[in-house]
Structure formats: structure tokens, C-alpha cells
Amino acid sequence: MAHFFDNLNTPWTELGDGIRRKIVGHTPDLMSVLVQFDKGAIGIAHAHEAHDQIAFVVAGSFEIDVAGVKQILKAGDAFVAPRLVWHGAVALEQGSILLDQFSPRRDDFL
């Protein structure tokens, strides 16, 4: 992985259903990923067996569910989902963006 991330020259990887991502950077122990959502796109609830996750809202807003508790998060807010904790998201605005941090890195994204 490069030492620098050039956002303007890094294309989005389409994931389908109105969601796309860009890998910002990674080491074996840490990964940062930008995830952009169309309005109404759903990050289906799930839990990670091997990864802790912190997601920071860069733009827009989301309805976030962590461990069965729902909250509206806007730019500047974040949520923490330790491994094995169920979490999901629904984008409330077009172009809403999360910066996801994973530890350890998500090798399945590479």
C-alpha cells in the first residue's frame, strides 16, 4: 500500500445497491475505508468475528443501529462496533459518507 492517498485520482469501487468504497490505506493491523451511500442505501446489519470497527460520518447523515440501539448520526459523529456486535446503517441523504476504520485490516477488501 502506498504511503499517501490521492482521493481525486482514486476511483470508487461499486459494491451495488447504492454503495461504493475507496480504500484509503492499510497496514496489517489497521485499515481506513471511505464508504459512500446513495440516499436510502442500506448497510445491512452484521457483526464482525475478527474486526473492531469505528465509523466516522464525513458527510450527510445516517440512521445507525448498534446492538439494537438506533441513533441518527450527522457529519462529525461516529459509532463504535467492537467485534461480535451487530451494527447496520441507512443513509438519509444522497452522497452520505462514512470513514470506516478496521482493526485488524479487512483482507477480504483487498
CSV table of N, CA and C in Angstrom, one decimal:
chain,number,residue,atom,x,y,z
A,1,MET,N,0.8,-1.2,0.0
A,1,MET,CA,0.0,0.0,0.0
A,1,MET,C,0.9,1.2,0.0
A,2,ALA,N,0.5,2.2,-0.7
A,2,ALA,CA,1.2,3.5,-0.8
A,2,ALA,C,1.2,4.3,0.5
A,3,HIS,N,2.1,5.2,0.7
A,3,HIS,CA,2.2,6.0,1.9
A,3,HIS,C,1.2,7.1,1.9
A,4,PHE,N,0.7,7.4,0.7
A,4,PHE,CA,-0.3,8.6,0.5
A,4,PHE,C,-1.5,8.1,-0.2
A,5,PHE,N,-2.6,8.8,0.1
A,5,PHE,CA,-3.9,8.5,-0.6
A,5,PHE,C,-4.3,9.8,-1.4
A,6,ASP,N,-4.5,9.6,-2.7
A,6,ASP,CA,-4.9,10.7,-3.5
A,6,ASP,C,-6.4,10.5,-3.9
A,7,ASN,N,-7.3,11.2,-3.1
A,7,ASN,CA,-8.7,11.0,-3.3
A,7,ASN,C,-9.2,11.3,-4.7
A,8,LEU,N,-8.8,12.4,-5.3
A,8,LEU,CA,-9.3,12.8,-6.6
A,8,LEU,C,-8.9,11.8,-7.7
A,9,ASN,N,-7.8,11.1,-7.5
A,9,ASN,CA,-7.4,10.1,-8.6
A,9,ASN,C,-7.6,8.7,-8.2
A,10,THR,N,-8.4,8.4,-7.1
A,10,THR,CA,-8.7,7.1,-6.7
A,10,THR,C,-10.2,6.8,-7.0
A,11,PRO,N,-10.5,5.9,-7.9
A,11,PRO,CA,-11.9,5.7,-8.3
A,11,PRO,C,-12.6,4.9,-7.2
A,12,TRP,N,-13.9,5.1,-7.2
A,12,TRP,CA,-14.8,4.3,-6.3
A,12,TRP,C,-14.9,2.9,-6.8
A,13,THR,N,-15.0,2.0,-5.9
A,13,THR,CA,-15.3,0.6,-6.3
A,13,THR,C,-16.8,0.4,-6.0
A,14,GLU,N,-17.6,0.1,-7.0
A,14,GLU,CA,-19.0,-0.1,-6.8
A,14,GLU,C,-19.3,-1.4,-6.1
A,15,LEU,N,-20.1,-1.3,-5.1
A,15,LEU,CA,-20.5,-2.5,-4.3
A,15,LEU,C,-21.9,-3.0,-4.6
A,16,GLY,N,-22.6,-2.1,-5.3
A,16,GLY,CA,-24.0,-2.4,-5.6
A,16,GLY,C,-25.0,-1.9,-4.6
A,17,ASP,N,-26.2,-1.8,-5.0
A,17,ASP,CA,-27.3,-1.3,-4.1
A,17,ASP,C,-27.0,0.1,-3.5
A,18,GLY,N,-26.4,1.0,-4.4
A,18,GLY,CA,-26.1,2.4,-4.0
A,18,GLY,C,-25.0,2.6,-3.0
A,19,ILE,N,-24.1,1.7,-3.0
A,19,ILE,CA,-22.9,1.8,-2.0
A,19,ILE,C,-21.6,1.6,-2.8
A,20,ARG,N,-20.6,2.4,-2.5
A,20,ARG,CA,-19.3,2.3,-3.1
A,20,ARG,C,-18.2,2.6,-2.1
A,21,ARG,N,-17.0,2.2,-2.3
A,21,ARG,CA,-15.9,2.4,-1.4
A,21,ARG,C,-14.6,2.7,-2.1
A,22,LYS,N,-13.7,3.4,-1.3
A,22,LYS,CA,-12.3,3.6,-1.6
A,22,LYS,C,-11.5,3.2,-0.4
A,23,ILE,N,-10.5,2.4,-0.6
A,23,ILE,CA,-9.6,2.1,0.4
A,23,ILE,C,-8.6,3.2,0.6
A,24,VAL,N,-8.5,3.8,1.7
A,24,VAL,CA,-7.7,5.0,2.0
A,24,VAL,C,-6.2,4.5,2.3
A,25,GLY,N,-6.1,3.5,3.1
A,25,GLY,CA,-4.8,2.9,3.4
A,25,GLY,C,-5.0,1.8,4.4
A,26,HIS,N,-3.9,1.0,4.5
A,26,HIS,CA,-3.9,-0.1,5.5
A,26,HIS,C,-2.5,-0.5,5.8
A,27,THR,N,-2.5,-1.2,7.0
A,27,THR,CA,-1.3,-1.9,7.5
A,27,THR,C,-1.9,-3.3,7.9
A,28,PRO,N,-1.1,-4.2,8.3
A,28,PRO,CA,-1.7,-5.5,8.8
A,28,PRO,C,-2.7,-5.3,10.0
A,29,ASP,N,-2.5,-4.2,10.8
A,29,ASP,CA,-3.3,-4.1,12.0
A,29,ASP,C,-4.4,-3.0,11.9
A,30,LEU,N,-4.4,-2.3,10.8
A,30,LEU,CA,-5.4,-1.1,10.7
A,30,LEU,C,-5.8,-0.9,9.2
A,31,MET,N,-7.0,-0.5,9.0
A,31,MET,CA,-7.5,-0.2,7.6
A,31,MET,C,-8.5,1.0,7.7
A,32,SER,N,-8.3,1.9,6.8
A,32,SER,CA,-9.3,3.0,6.7
A,32,SER,C,-9.9,3.0,5.3
A,33,VAL,N,-11.3,3.1,5.3
A,33,VAL,CA,-12.1,2.9,4.1
A,33,VAL,C,-13.1,4.0,4.0
A,34,LEU,N,-13.2,4.8,2.9
A,34,LEU,CA,-14.3,5.7,2.7
A,34,LEU,C,-15.5,4.9,2.0
A,35,VAL,N,-16.7,5.0,2.5
A,35,VAL,CA,-17.8,4.3,2.0
A,35,VAL,C,-18.9,5.4,1.7
A,36,GLN,N,-19.3,5.5,0.5
A,36,GLN,CA,-20.3,6.5,0.0
A,36,GLN,C,-21.6,5.8,-0.2
A,37,PHE,N,-22.7,6.4,0.2
A,37,PHE,CA,-24.1,5.8,0.1
A,37,PHE,C,-25.0,6.7,-0.7
A,38,ASP,N,-25.8,6.2,-1.6
A,38,ASP,CA,-26.9,6.9,-2.1
A,38,ASP,C,-28.0,7.0,-1.0
A,39,LYS,N,-28.9,8.0,-1.1
A,39,LYS,CA,-30.0,8.2,-0.2
A,39,LYS,C,-30.8,6.9,-0.1
A,40,GLY,N,-31.0,6.4,1.1
A,40,GLY,CA,-31.8,5.2,1.2
A,40,GLY,C,-31.0,3.9,1.2
A,41,ALA,N,-29.8,4.0,0.8
A,41,ALA,CA,-29.0,2.7,0.7
A,41,ALA,C,-28.7,2.2,2.1
A,42,ILE,N,-28.7,0.9,2.1
A,42,ILE,CA,-28.7,0.2,3.4
A,42,ILE,C,-27.4,-0.6,3.6
A,43,GLY,N,-26.7,-0.3,4.7
A,43,GLY,CA,-25.6,-1.2,5.1
A,43,GLY,C,-26.2,-2.2,6.0
A,44,ILE,N,-26.4,-3.4,5.4
A,44,ILE,CA,-27.2,-4.5,6.1
A,44,ILE,C,-26.5,-4.8,7.5
A,45,ALA,N,-27.4,-5.0,8.5
A,45,ALA,CA,-26.9,-5.3,9.8
A,45,ALA,C,-26.0,-6.6,9.8
A,46,HIS,N,-24.9,-6.5,10.5
A,46,HIS,CA,-24.0,-7.6,10.5
A,46,HIS,C,-23.1,-7.4,11.7
A,47,ALA,N,-22.3,-8.5,12.0
A,47,ALA,CA,-21.2,-8.4,13.1
A,47,ALA,C,-19.9,-9.0,12.5
A,48,HIS,N,-18.8,-8.5,13.0
A,48,HIS,CA,-17.5,-9.0,12.5
A,48,HIS,C,-17.0,-9.9,13.6
A,49,GLU,N,-16.5,-11.1,13.1
A,49,GLU,CA,-15.9,-12.0,14.1
A,49,GLU,C,-14.5,-11.6,14.5
A,50,ALA,N,-13.8,-11.0,13.6
A,50,ALA,CA,-12.4,-10.7,13.8
A,50,ALA,C,-12.0,-9.2,13.8
A,51,HIS,N,-13.0,-8.3,13.6
A,51,HIS,CA,-12.6,-6.9,13.4
A,51,HIS,C,-13.4,-6.0,14.3
A,52,ASP,N,-12.7,-5.1,15.0
A,52,ASP,CA,-13.3,-3.9,15.6
A,52,ASP,C,-13.5,-2.9,14.6
A,53,GLN,N,-14.5,-2.1,14.7
A,53,GLN,CA,-14.8,-1.0,13.7
A,53,GLN,C,-15.2,0.3,14.4
A,54,ILE,N,-14.6,1.4,13.9
A,54,ILE,CA,-15.1,2.7,14.3
A,54,ILE,C,-15.5,3.4,12.9
A,55,ALA,N,-16.7,4.0,12.9
A,55,ALA,CA,-17.1,4.6,11.6
A,55,ALA,C,-17.4,6.1,12.0
A,56,PHE,N,-16.8,7.0,11.2
A,56,PHE,CA,-16.9,8.4,11.4
A,56,PHE,C,-17.7,9.0,10.2
A,57,VAL,N,-18.7,9.8,10.5
A,57,VAL,CA,-19.6,10.4,9.4
A,57,VAL,C,-18.8,11.6,8.9
A,58,VAL,N,-18.4,11.5,7.6
A,58,VAL,CA,-17.7,12.5,6.9
A,58,VAL,C,-18.7,13.5,6.3
A,59,ALA,N,-19.8,13.0,5.7
A,59,ALA,CA,-20.8,13.8,5.1
A,59,ALA,C,-22.1,13.2,5.2
A,60,GLY,N,-23.2,14.0,5.1
A,60,GLY,CA,-24.5,13.5,5.1
A,60,GLY,C,-25.0,13.1,6.5
A,61,SER,N,-25.9,12.1,6.5
A,61,SER,CA,-26.4,11.6,7.8
A,61,SER,C,-26.9,10.2,7.6
A,62,PHE,N,-27.0,9.5,8.7
A,62,PHE,CA,-27.3,8.0,8.7
A,62,PHE,C,-28.2,7.7,9.9
A,63,GLU,N,-29.1,6.7,9.8
A,63,GLU,CA,-29.7,6.1,10.9
A,63,GLU,C,-28.8,4.9,11.2
A,64,ILE,N,-28.2,4.9,12.3
A,64,ILE,CA,-27.3,3.8,12.7
A,64,ILE,C,-27.9,2.9,13.8
A,65,ASP,N,-27.7,1.6,13.7
A,65,ASP,CA,-28.2,0.7,14.7
A,65,ASP,C,-26.9,-0.1,15.2
A,66,VAL,N,-26.6,0.1,16.4
A,66,VAL,CA,-25.6,-0.7,17.1
A,66,VAL,C,-26.1,-1.4,18.3
A,67,ALA,N,-26.0,-2.7,18.2
A,67,ALA,CA,-26.5,-3.6,19.3
A,67,ALA,C,-28.0,-3.3,19.6
A,68,GLY,N,-28.8,-3.0,18.6
A,68,GLY,CA,-30.2,-2.8,18.8
A,68,GLY,C,-30.6,-1.4,19.2
A,69,VAL,N,-29.7,-0.5,19.3
A,69,VAL,CA,-29.9,0.9,19.7
A,69,VAL,C,-29.8,1.7,18.4
A,70,LYS,N,-30.8,2.4,18.0
A,70,LYS,CA,-30.8,3.3,16.8
A,70,LYS,C,-30.6,4.7,17.2
A,71,GLN,N,-29.8,5.4,16.4
A,71,GLN,CA,-29.5,6.8,16.6
A,71,GLN,C,-29.2,7.5,15.2
A,72,ILE,N,-29.6,8.7,15.1
A,72,ILE,CA,-29.3,9.5,13.8
A,72,ILE,C,-27.9,10.1,14.1
A,73,LEU,N,-27.0,9.9,13.1
A,73,LEU,CA,-25.6,10.5,13.2
A,73,LEU,C,-25.5,11.4,12.0
A,74,LYS,N,-24.8,12.5,12.2
A,74,LYS,CA,-24.6,13.5,11.2
A,74,LYS,C,-23.1,13.7,11.1
A,75,ALA,N,-22.6,14.5,10.1
A,75,ALA,CA,-21.2,14.8,9.9
A,75,ALA,C,-20.5,15.2,11.2
A,76,GLY,N,-19.4,14.6,11.5
A,76,GLY,CA,-18.7,14.8,12.7
A,76,GLY,C,-19.0,13.8,13.8
A,77,ASP,N,-20.1,13.0,13.7
A,77,ASP,CA,-20.4,12.0,14.7
A,77,ASP,C,-19.8,10.6,14.3
A,78,ALA,N,-19.8,9.7,15.2
A,78,ALA,CA,-19.2,8.4,14.9
A,78,ALA,C,-19.9,7.3,15.7
A,79,PHE,N,-19.7,6.1,15.3
A,79,PHE,CA,-20.1,4.9,16.2
A,79,PHE,C,-19.0,3.9,16.3
A,80,VAL,N,-19.0,3.1,17.4
A,80,VAL,CA,-18.0,2.1,17.6
A,80,VAL,C,-18.8,0.8,17.6
A,81,ALA,N,-18.2,-0.2,16.9
A,81,ALA,CA,-18.8,-1.6,16.8
A,81,ALA,C,-17.7,-2.5,17.1
A,82,PRO,N,-17.5,-2.9,18.3
A,82,PRO,CA,-16.4,-3.9,18.6
A,82,PRO,C,-16.8,-5.3,17.9
A,83,ARG,N,-15.8,-6.1,17.8
A,83,ARG,CA,-16.1,-7.4,17.1
A,83,ARG,C,-17.3,-8.1,17.9
A,84,LEU,N,-18.1,-8.8,17.1
A,84,LEU,CA,-19.2,-9.6,17.5
A,84,LEU,C,-20.5,-8.7,17.8
A,85,VAL,N,-20.4,-7.4,17.7
A,85,VAL,CA,-21.5,-6.5,18.0
A,85,VAL,C,-22.2,-6.2,16.7
A,86,TRP,N,-23.5,-6.5,16.6
A,86,TRP,CA,-24.3,-6.2,15.4
A,86,TRP,C,-24.5,-4.7,15.2
A,87,HIS,N,-24.3,-4.3,13.9
A,87,HIS,CA,-24.5,-2.9,13.5
A,87,HIS,C,-24.9,-2.8,12.0
A,88,GLY,N,-25.6,-1.7,11.7
A,88,GLY,CA,-26.1,-1.5,10.4
A,88,GLY,C,-26.3,0.0,10.2
A,89,ALA,N,-26.6,0.4,8.9
A,89,ALA,CA,-26.7,1.8,8.6
A,89,ALA,C,-27.7,2.0,7.5
A,90,VAL,N,-28.4,3.1,7.5
A,90,VAL,CA,-29.3,3.5,6.4
A,90,VAL,C,-28.9,5.0,6.1
A,91,ALA,N,-28.6,5.3,4.9
A,91,ALA,CA,-28.2,6.7,4.5
A,91,ALA,C,-29.5,7.5,4.4
A,92,LEU,N,-29.5,8.7,5.0
A,92,LEU,CA,-30.6,9.6,5.0
A,92,LEU,C,-30.5,10.7,4.0
A,93,GLU,N,-29.3,10.8,3.4
A,93,GLU,CA,-29.1,11.9,2.4
A,93,GLU,C,-28.2,11.3,1.3
A,94,GLN,N,-28.4,11.9,0.1
A,94,GLN,CA,-27.6,11.5,-1.1
A,94,GLN,C,-26.1,11.8,-0.8
A,95,GLY,N,-25.2,10.9,-1.2
A,95,GLY,CA,-23.8,11.1,-1.0
A,95,GLY,C,-23.3,11.1,0.4
A,96,SER,N,-24.0,10.5,1.3
A,96,SER,CA,-23.5,10.4,2.7
A,96,SER,C,-22.3,9.5,2.7
A,97,ILE,N,-21.3,9.9,3.5
A,97,ILE,CA,-20.0,9.1,3.5
A,97,ILE,C,-19.6,8.8,4.9
A,98,LEU,N,-19.2,7.6,5.1
A,98,LEU,CA,-18.6,7.1,6.3
A,98,LEU,C,-17.1,6.9,6.1
A,99,LEU,N,-16.2,7.2,7.1
A,99,LEU,CA,-14.8,6.7,7.1
A,99,LEU,C,-14.8,5.6,8.1
A,100,ASP,N,-14.7,4.4,7.6
A,100,ASP,CA,-14.6,3.2,8.4
A,100,ASP,C,-13.2,2.9,8.7
A,101,GLN,N,-12.9,2.6,10.0
A,101,GLN,CA,-11.6,2.1,10.5
A,101,GLN,C,-11.8,0.7,11.0
A,102,PHE,N,-10.9,-0.2,10.6
A,102,PHE,CA,-11.0,-1.6,11.0
A,102,PHE,C,-9.7,-2.0,11.6
A,103,SER,N,-9.8,-2.8,12.7
A,103,SER,CA,-8.6,-3.4,13.2
A,103,SER,C,-8.9,-4.9,13.6
A,104,PRO,N,-8.1,-5.8,13.0
A,104,PRO,CA,-7.1,-5.6,12.0
A,104,PRO,C,-7.7,-5.3,10.7
A,105,ARG,N,-6.8,-5.1,9.7
A,105,ARG,CA,-7.3,-4.8,8.3
A,105,ARG,C,-8.2,-5.9,7.8
A,106,ARG,N,-9.1,-5.5,6.9
A,106,ARG,CA,-10.1,-6.4,6.2
A,106,ARG,C,-9.4,-6.9,4.9
A,107,ASP,N,-8.8,-8.1,5.1
A,107,ASP,CA,-8.1,-8.7,3.9
A,107,ASP,C,-9.1,-9.0,2.8
A,108,ASP,N,-10.4,-9.2,3.1
A,108,ASP,CA,-11.4,-9.5,2.1
A,108,ASP,C,-11.7,-8.3,1.2
A,109,PHE,N,-11.2,-7.1,1.6
A,109,PHE,CA,-11.4,-5.9,0.8
A,109,PHE,C,-10.3,-5.7,-0.2
A,110,LEU,N,-9.2,-6.4,0.0
A,110,LEU,CA,-8.0,-6.2,-0.9
A,110,LEU,C,-8.1,-7.1,-2.1
